[in-house]
């Protein structure tokens, strides 16, 4: 009887949530272009400003300092300000900071502006998680998360060669000016296009389909009334083993991502002797592989769930398998062939993409009232890697060898596997204390 009713609702339900997925996708594309544009421009900036490897690591890590530090305040904002207002505000602010990176030229000014980009991007993924939890039933949520997460790799795969060409044809300044302008325009698009489910064009059947499937369609009416984060809230999000499992696992997963977003183009140019155009093309190939991994992850996870697998198996299997594949990046240290290096790193980044549905565990585990705070803590601890990875690699590598960086990345990935296997356990929503 329940299956019949669900099928009837699905037949008559509108598809407004498809537009929401597209809006999230576009925002993620811009989000990650503004994270990675510095890595594309860095070889040219380094040549112009005569930066050391330590200075390069510091500049690459600047985003991560404020991005991580603002996760908890950002999560607090997500629990209190509607996504229709908060997201475009953040978009415009971080895009303006990006644009001005193309206007100024000093090392200190670049660091300051990069710090601003990190601070303003901080609420982005907690907002994504909140929107996905509100707009998609559990049976569709991993697919939706996989789709919009793929935006980070589609944008990087398709636009990395374009930005590399732009830098070679004009200058590195235009890499930041162009990406900044695109973000400002998209902020306006989000504000005009986004609504909560009951305030949108979704019909009653679609809203009920989402609600009955576990989507929190009335979350906007259940916003917490407390004006501050309480000690009990922090005790909940910091005192549960399950949540620490996904926090630490996310740090390990995003360490691989931040290698590709920061040092990878420099590795190809300085350690493999490629020019900007060729390196831009080859640098895009691992992102294509990651895109395939991301799209597969959501589809496989939701398929397993529909076929009767437990929520834990459906969500954790792609993550653990993906992390195992990511360890293969160490193979790049044992070959002199550029083609094989790209193969090893593409397989590793495919694995990173396959593992990238970790936000589905936030949706499944976080207390309902603390979705934003849990997402903020998850992103805070996870994105400490955005600070650690650029700096650690900057100190580990030598002028002649990048091998220590690959060994470090592999060890961190193994730690991530252990975290998901030993700490997360059964996937079920955490109750508040």
Coordinates of C-alpha atoms in Angstrom, one line a residue:
X1 CA 0.0 0.0 0.0
X2 CA 2.8 2.4 0.8
X3 CA 4.7 1.5 -2.4
X4 CA 1.5 2.2 -4.4
X5 CA 1.0 5.5 -2.7
X6 CA 4.6 6.5 -3.3
X7 CA 4.3 5.5 -7.0
X8 CA 1.2 7.6 -7.4
X9 CA 2.8 10.6 -5.8
X10 CA 5.9 10.2 -8.1
X11 CA 3.6 10.0 -11.2
X12 CA 1.9 13.3 -10.4
X13 CA 4.7 15.2 -8.7
X14 CA 6.4 18.1 -10.5
X15 CA 10.2 18.2 -10.9
X16 CA 11.1 21.6 -9.4
X17 CA 13.9 19.9 -7.5
X18 CA 15.7 19.4 -10.8
X19 CA 16.1 23.2 -11.0
X20 CA 17.5 23.2 -7.5
X21 CA 20.1 20.6 -8.5
X22 CA 21.1 22.7 -11.5
X23 CA 21.5 25.8 -9.3
X24 CA 23.7 23.9 -6.8
X25 CA 25.7 22.5 -9.7
X26 CA 26.4 25.9 -11.2
X27 CA 27.4 27.3 -7.8
X28 CA 29.8 24.5 -7.1
X29 CA 31.5 25.0 -10.5
X30 CA 32.2 28.7 -9.6
X31 CA 33.1 27.7 -6.0
X32 CA 35.9 25.4 -7.2
X33 CA 37.1 27.6 -10.0
X34 CA 37.7 30.3 -7.4
X35 CA 39.6 27.8 -5.2
X36 CA 41.8 26.5 -8.0
X37 CA 42.4 29.6 -10.2
X38 CA 45.5 30.5 -8.0
X39 CA 47.1 27.1 -8.8
X40 CA 46.7 27.8 -12.5
X41 CA 48.3 31.2 -12.2
X42 CA 50.9 30.3 -9.6
X43 CA 53.8 29.5 -12.0
X44 CA 53.4 32.8 -13.7
X45 CA 53.0 34.7 -10.4
X46 CA 56.1 32.9 -9.0
X47 CA 58.2 33.9 -12.0
X48 CA 57.0 37.5 -11.7
X49 CA 57.3 37.9 -8.0
X50 CA 60.3 35.5 -7.5
X51 CA 58.6 33.4 -4.9
X52 CA 60.3 30.5 -3.0
X53 CA 58.5 27.1 -2.6
X54 CA 57.8 28.0 1.0
X55 CA 56.2 31.3 -0.1
X56 CA 54.2 29.4 -2.7
X57 CA 52.9 27.0 -0.1
X58 CA 51.9 29.9 2.2
X59 CA 50.0 31.7 -0.6
X60 CA 48.3 28.4 -1.6
X61 CA 47.3 27.8 2.0
X62 CA 45.9 31.3 2.7
X63 CA 42.4 30.3 1.5
X64 CA 42.4 27.4 3.9
X65 CA 43.1 29.4 7.0
X66 CA 40.0 31.6 6.9
X67 CA 37.9 28.9 5.1
X68 CA 38.5 26.5 8.0
X69 CA 38.2 29.1 10.7
X70 CA 34.9 30.4 9.5
X71 CA 33.2 27.0 9.2
X72 CA 31.6 27.1 12.7
X73 CA 30.3 30.7 12.3
X74 CA 29.3 29.8 8.7
X75 CA 27.3 26.8 10.0
X76 CA 25.7 29.0 12.6
X77 CA 24.6 31.4 9.8
X78 CA 23.2 28.5 7.7
X79 CA 21.0 27.5 10.6
X80 CA 19.5 31.0 10.8
X81 CA 19.6 32.8 7.4
X82 CA 17.7 31.4 4.4
X83 CA 19.8 30.1 1.5
X84 CA 18.1 32.5 -0.9
X85 CA 19.8 35.4 0.9
X86 CA 22.9 33.9 2.4
X87 CA 24.3 32.2 -0.7
X88 CA 24.2 35.1 -3.2
X89 CA 25.7 37.4 -0.5
X90 CA 28.6 35.0 0.0
X91 CA 28.9 34.5 -3.8
X92 CA 29.2 38.2 -4.6
X93 CA 31.6 38.9 -1.7
X94 CA 34.1 36.1 -2.6
X95 CA 33.8 36.9 -6.3
X96 CA 34.7 40.5 -5.7
X97 CA 37.8 39.4 -3.7
X98 CA 38.7 37.1 -6.5
X99 CA 38.3 39.8 -9.1
X100 CA 40.6 42.2 -7.1
X101 CA 43.3 39.5 -7.0
X102 CA 43.6 40.2 -10.7
X103 CA 44.0 43.9 -10.1
X104 CA 46.6 43.9 -7.4
X105 CA 50.1 42.4 -7.9
X106 CA 51.9 42.3 -4.5
X107 CA 52.5 39.1 -2.5
X108 CA 50.9 40.4 0.7
X109 CA 47.9 41.8 -1.1
X110 CA 47.3 38.4 -2.8
X111 CA 47.4 36.7 0.5
X112 CA 45.0 39.1 2.1
X113 CA 42.5 38.8 -0.8
X114 CA 42.9 35.0 -0.7
X115 CA 42.0 35.1 3.0
X116 CA 38.9 37.0 2.1
X117 CA 37.9 34.4 -0.5
X118 CA 38.3 31.6 2.0
X119 CA 36.2 33.4 4.6
X120 CA 33.3 34.2 2.3
X121 CA 33.3 30.7 0.8
X122 CA 33.0 29.0 4.2
X123 CA 29.2 28.7 4.3
X124 CA 29.0 27.3 0.8
X125 CA 29.0 23.5 1.4
X126 CA 26.9 23.7 4.6
X127 CA 24.3 25.5 2.5
X128 CA 24.6 22.9 -0.2
X129 CA 24.0 20.2 2.4
X130 CA 21.0 22.0 3.9
X131 CA 19.4 22.6 0.5
X132 CA 19.9 18.9 -0.4
X133 CA 18.4 17.7 2.9
X134 CA 15.4 20.0 2.4
X135 CA 14.8 19.4 -1.3
X136 CA 15.6 15.7 -1.9
X137 CA 14.2 12.5 -0.4
X138 CA 16.7 10.0 1.0
X139 CA 16.4 7.8 -2.1
X140 CA 17.5 10.6 -4.4
X141 CA 19.8 12.5 -2.1
X142 CA 23.2 10.8 -3.0
X143 CA 22.4 11.2 -6.7
X144 CA 21.7 14.9 -6.2
X145 CA 24.8 15.3 -4.1
X146 CA 26.9 13.4 -6.6
X147 CA 25.5 15.6 -9.4
X148 CA 26.2 19.0 -7.9
X149 CA 29.5 17.8 -6.5
X150 CA 30.5 16.9 -10.1
X151 CA 30.3 20.6 -10.8
X152 CA 33.7 21.1 -9.1
X153 CA 35.3 18.6 -11.6
X154 CA 33.4 19.6 -14.7
X155 CA 34.4 23.2 -14.2
X156 CA 38.0 22.3 -13.5
X157 CA 38.2 19.7 -16.3
X158 CA 36.7 22.0 -19.0
X159 CA 37.9 25.4 -17.9
X160 CA 41.5 24.6 -16.7
X161 CA 42.7 24.5 -20.3
X162 CA 40.7 27.7 -21.0
X163 CA 42.2 29.6 -18.1
X164 CA 45.7 28.3 -18.9
X165 CA 45.3 29.6 -22.5
X166 CA 43.9 32.9 -21.2
X167 CA 47.0 33.3 -18.9
X168 CA 49.4 32.5 -21.7
X169 CA 47.6 34.8 -24.2
X170 CA 47.1 37.8 -22.0
X171 CA 48.3 37.5 -18.4
X172 CA 47.6 35.8 -15.1
X173 CA 45.6 38.8 -13.9
X174 CA 42.7 37.9 -16.3
X175 CA 42.4 34.4 -14.7
X176 CA 41.1 36.1 -11.5
X177 CA 39.1 38.9 -13.2
X178 CA 37.1 36.5 -15.4
X179 CA 36.3 34.0 -12.7
X180 CA 35.3 36.9 -10.3
X181 CA 32.9 38.4 -12.9
X182 CA 31.2 35.1 -13.5
X183 CA 30.6 34.6 -9.8
X184 CA 28.9 38.0 -9.4
X185 CA 26.5 37.2 -12.2
X186 CA 25.7 33.8 -10.7
X187 CA 24.9 35.3 -7.4
X188 CA 22.1 37.3 -9.0
X189 CA 20.9 34.1 -10.8
X190 CA 20.7 32.2 -7.5
X191 CA 18.7 34.9 -5.7
X192 CA 16.2 35.0 -8.6
X193 CA 15.9 31.2 -8.9
X194 CA 16.0 29.7 -5.4
X195 CA 13.0 29.2 -3.1
X196 CA 12.1 26.8 -0.3
X197 CA 9.9 23.8 -1.3
X198 CA 6.6 25.1 -0.1
X199 CA 7.3 28.6 -1.5
X200 CA 8.5 27.3 -4.9
X201 CA 6.8 26.0 -8.1
X202 CA 6.8 22.5 -6.7
X203 CA 3.3 21.1 -6.5
X204 CA 1.8 19.5 -3.5
X205 CA 2.6 16.0 -4.7
X206 CA 6.3 16.8 -5.1
X207 CA 6.5 18.4 -1.7
X208 CA 4.8 15.3 -0.2
X209 CA 7.1 13.0 -2.1
X210 CA 10.1 14.8 -0.7
X211 CA 8.6 14.9 2.9
X212 CA 7.6 11.3 3.0
X213 CA 11.0 10.3 1.6
X214 CA 12.8 11.9 4.5
X215 CA 13.3 15.4 3.1
X216 CA 13.0 18.1 5.7
X217 CA 10.7 20.4 3.7
X218 CA 9.5 22.3 6.7
X219 CA 13.0 23.0 8.1
X220 CA 12.6 26.8 7.4
X221 CA 9.7 26.9 9.9
X222 CA 11.7 25.0 12.5
X223 CA 14.8 27.3 12.6
X224 CA 16.3 27.4 16.1
X225 CA 15.2 30.4 18.1
X226 CA 18.4 30.5 20.2
X227 CA 20.6 33.4 19.1
X228 CA 23.9 31.7 19.9
X229 CA 25.6 28.3 19.8
X230 CA 25.1 26.6 23.2
X231 CA 27.5 24.4 25.1
X232 CA 25.0 21.5 24.5
X233 CA 25.1 22.1 20.7
X234 CA 28.8 21.8 20.7
X235 CA 28.7 18.8 23.0
X236 CA 26.4 17.1 20.5
X237 CA 28.5 17.8 17.4
X238 CA 31.9 17.2 19.1
X239 CA 30.9 14.3 21.4
X240 CA 29.9 11.5 19.1
X241 CA 32.2 8.9 17.6
X242 CA 30.1 8.6 14.4
X243 CA 30.5 12.3 13.7
X244 CA 34.3 12.2 14.4
X245 CA 34.5 9.3 11.9
X246 CA 33.2 11.5 9.1
X247 CA 35.1 14.6 10.3
X248 CA 38.5 12.8 10.2
X249 CA 37.6 10.9 7.0
X250 CA 36.8 14.2 5.3
X251 CA 40.2 15.6 6.3
X252 CA 41.9 12.7 4.6
X253 CA 39.7 12.7 1.5
X254 CA 40.0 16.4 0.9
X255 CA 43.8 16.2 1.3
X256 CA 43.9 14.6 -2.1
X257 CA 41.6 17.2 -3.5
X258 CA 43.7 20.0 -2.2
X259 CA 46.8 18.5 -3.8
X260 CA 45.1 18.8 -7.2
X261 CA 43.8 22.2 -6.4
X262 CA 47.1 23.6 -5.4
X263 CA 50.4 21.9 -6.3
X264 CA 49.4 19.7 -9.3
X265 CA 49.8 22.3 -12.1
X266 CA 53.1 23.4 -10.5
X267 CA 54.2 19.8 -10.4
X268 CA 53.6 19.4 -14.1
X269 CA 55.3 22.6 -15.0
X270 CA 58.3 22.5 -12.7
X271 CA 58.9 18.8 -12.1
X272 CA 57.8 17.5 -15.5
X273 CA 59.0 20.4 -17.6
X274 CA 55.7 21.2 -19.4
X275 CA 54.6 24.5 -20.8
X276 CA 51.4 26.3 -19.6
X277 CA 49.2 25.1 -22.5
X278 CA 50.2 21.5 -22.4
X279 CA 50.1 21.4 -18.6
X280 CA 46.7 22.9 -18.7
X281 CA 45.4 20.2 -20.9
X282 CA 47.0 17.3 -19.0
X283 CA 46.0 18.8 -15.7
X284 CA 42.4 18.6 -16.8
X285 CA 42.5 14.8 -17.4
X286 CA 42.4 13.8 -13.7
X287 CA 39.5 16.1 -13.2
X288 CA 37.6 14.4 -16.0
X289 CA 38.3 11.1 -14.2
X290 CA 37.1 12.6 -10.9
X291 CA 34.0 13.7 -12.7
X292 CA 33.2 10.2 -13.8
X293 CA 33.8 9.0 -10.2
X294 CA 31.5 11.6 -8.7
X295 CA 28.7 10.8 -11.1
X296 CA 29.1 7.1 -10.5
X297 CA 29.2 7.5 -6.7
X298 CA 25.7 8.9 -6.3
X299 CA 24.1 6.6 -8.8
X300 CA 25.7 3.5 -7.3
X301 CA 24.9 4.5 -3.8
X302 CA 21.2 5.2 -4.5
X303 CA 21.0 2.1 -6.6
X304 CA 22.3 0.0 -3.7
X305 CA 19.8 1.7 -1.4
X306 CA 16.9 1.0 -3.7
X307 CA 18.0 -2.7 -4.0
X308 CA 17.7 -3.1 -0.3
X309 CA 21.2 -2.5 1.0
X310 CA 21.5 -0.8 4.3
X311 CA 22.0 3.0 4.4
X312 CA 25.5 2.5 5.8
X313 CA 26.6 0.1 3.1
X314 CA 25.1 2.2 0.3
X315 CA 26.8 5.3 1.5
X316 CA 30.1 4.0 2.8
X317 CA 31.0 1.5 0.1
X318 CA 31.8 4.0 -2.6
X319 CA 33.7 6.1 -0.1
X320 CA 36.0 3.3 1.1
X321 CA 36.5 1.9 -2.4
X322 CA 37.3 5.4 -3.7
X323 CA 39.9 6.0 -0.9
X324 CA 41.6 2.7 -1.8
X325 CA 41.9 3.8 -5.4
X326 CA 43.3 7.1 -4.3
X327 CA 46.3 5.4 -2.7
X328 CA 47.5 4.5 -6.2
X329 CA 48.8 8.1 -6.7
X330 CA 52.1 6.9 -5.1
X331 CA 52.7 5.0 -8.3
X332 CA 53.6 8.4 -10.0
X333 CA 56.9 8.3 -8.0
X334 CA 58.1 5.1 -9.7
X335 CA 57.9 6.1 -13.4
X336 CA 59.6 8.6 -15.6
X337 CA 56.8 8.5 -18.2
X338 CA 54.5 11.6 -18.1
X339 CA 51.7 9.5 -19.6
X340 CA 51.9 6.9 -16.8
X341 CA 52.0 9.7 -14.2
X342 CA 48.8 11.1 -15.6
X343 CA 47.3 7.6 -15.6
X344 CA 48.2 7.0 -11.9
X345 CA 46.9 10.4 -10.9
X346 CA 43.7 10.1 -13.0
X347 CA 42.9 6.7 -11.3
X348 CA 43.6 8.3 -7.9
X349 CA 41.4 11.2 -8.6
X350 CA 38.7 9.0 -10.0
X351 CA 38.8 7.3 -6.6
X352 CA 38.6 10.7 -4.9
X353 CA 35.5 11.5 -6.9
X354 CA 33.9 8.1 -6.1
X355 CA 34.4 8.9 -2.4
X356 CA 33.0 12.4 -2.6
X357 CA 29.5 11.6 -1.5
X358 CA 30.6 12.1 2.1
X359 CA 28.0 15.0 2.5
X360 CA 25.3 12.3 2.2
X361 CA 26.6 11.0 5.6
X362 CA 26.2 14.5 7.0
X363 CA 22.6 14.5 5.8
X364 CA 22.0 11.1 7.3
X365 CA 23.9 11.5 10.7
X366 CA 23.4 15.2 11.7
X367 CA 20.8 16.1 14.3
X368 CA 17.9 17.8 12.4
X369 CA 18.2 21.1 14.4
X370 CA 22.0 21.2 13.9
X371 CA 22.4 20.5 10.2
X372 CA 24.3 23.7 9.7
X373 CA 26.5 23.4 12.7
X374 CA 27.3 19.8 12.0
X375 CA 28.0 20.6 8.4
X376 CA 30.2 23.5 9.5
X377 CA 32.2 21.3 11.9
X378 CA 32.5 18.6 9.2
X379 CA 33.8 21.2 6.7
X380 CA 36.0 22.9 9.4
X381 CA 37.9 19.7 10.3
X382 CA 37.9 18.3 6.8
X383 CA 39.2 21.5 5.3
X384 CA 42.1 21.9 7.7
X385 CA 43.7 19.9 4.9
X386 CA 43.4 23.0 2.8
X387 CA 45.9 24.5 5.2
X388 CA 48.0 21.5 5.9
X389 CA 48.4 20.0 2.4
X390 CA 49.9 23.1 0.6
X391 CA 52.3 23.9 3.5
X392 CA 53.4 20.3 4.2
X393 CA 54.0 19.6 0.5
X394 CA 55.9 22.9 0.2
X395 CA 58.3 21.8 2.9
X396 CA 58.5 18.1 1.9
X397 CA 59.4 18.5 -1.8
X398 CA 62.9 19.3 -3.0
X399 CA 64.1 20.9 -6.2
X400 CA 64.6 17.5 -7.7
X401 CA 62.0 15.2 -6.1
X402 CA 58.2 15.3 -5.5
X403 CA 58.2 11.8 -4.1
X404 CA 57.8 12.8 -0.4
X405 CA 54.6 14.6 -1.3
X406 CA 53.1 11.4 -2.8
X407 CA 54.1 9.3 0.1
X408 CA 52.5 11.8 2.5
X409 CA 49.2 11.8 0.5
X410 CA 49.1 8.0 0.4
X411 CA 49.5 7.7 4.2
X412 CA 46.8 10.3 4.8
X413 CA 44.4 8.4 2.5
X414 CA 45.0 5.1 4.4
X415 CA 44.1 6.9 7.6
X416 CA 40.8 8.0 6.0
X417 CA 39.9 4.4 5.2
X418 CA 40.5 3.4 8.8
X419 CA 38.3 6.3 10.0
X420 CA 35.3 5.3 8.0
X421 CA 35.7 1.6 8.8
X422 CA 36.4 1.9 12.6
X423 CA 34.6 5.0 13.7
X424 CA 31.5 5.7 11.7
X425 CA 29.7 2.4 12.4
X426 CA 26.0 2.2 11.7
X427 CA 24.6 5.1 9.8
X428 CA 21.7 6.6 11.7
X429 CA 20.7 10.2 12.7
X430 CA 22.5 11.3 15.9
X431 CA 20.1 12.3 18.7
X432 CA 20.7 15.5 20.6
X433 CA 22.0 15.4 24.2

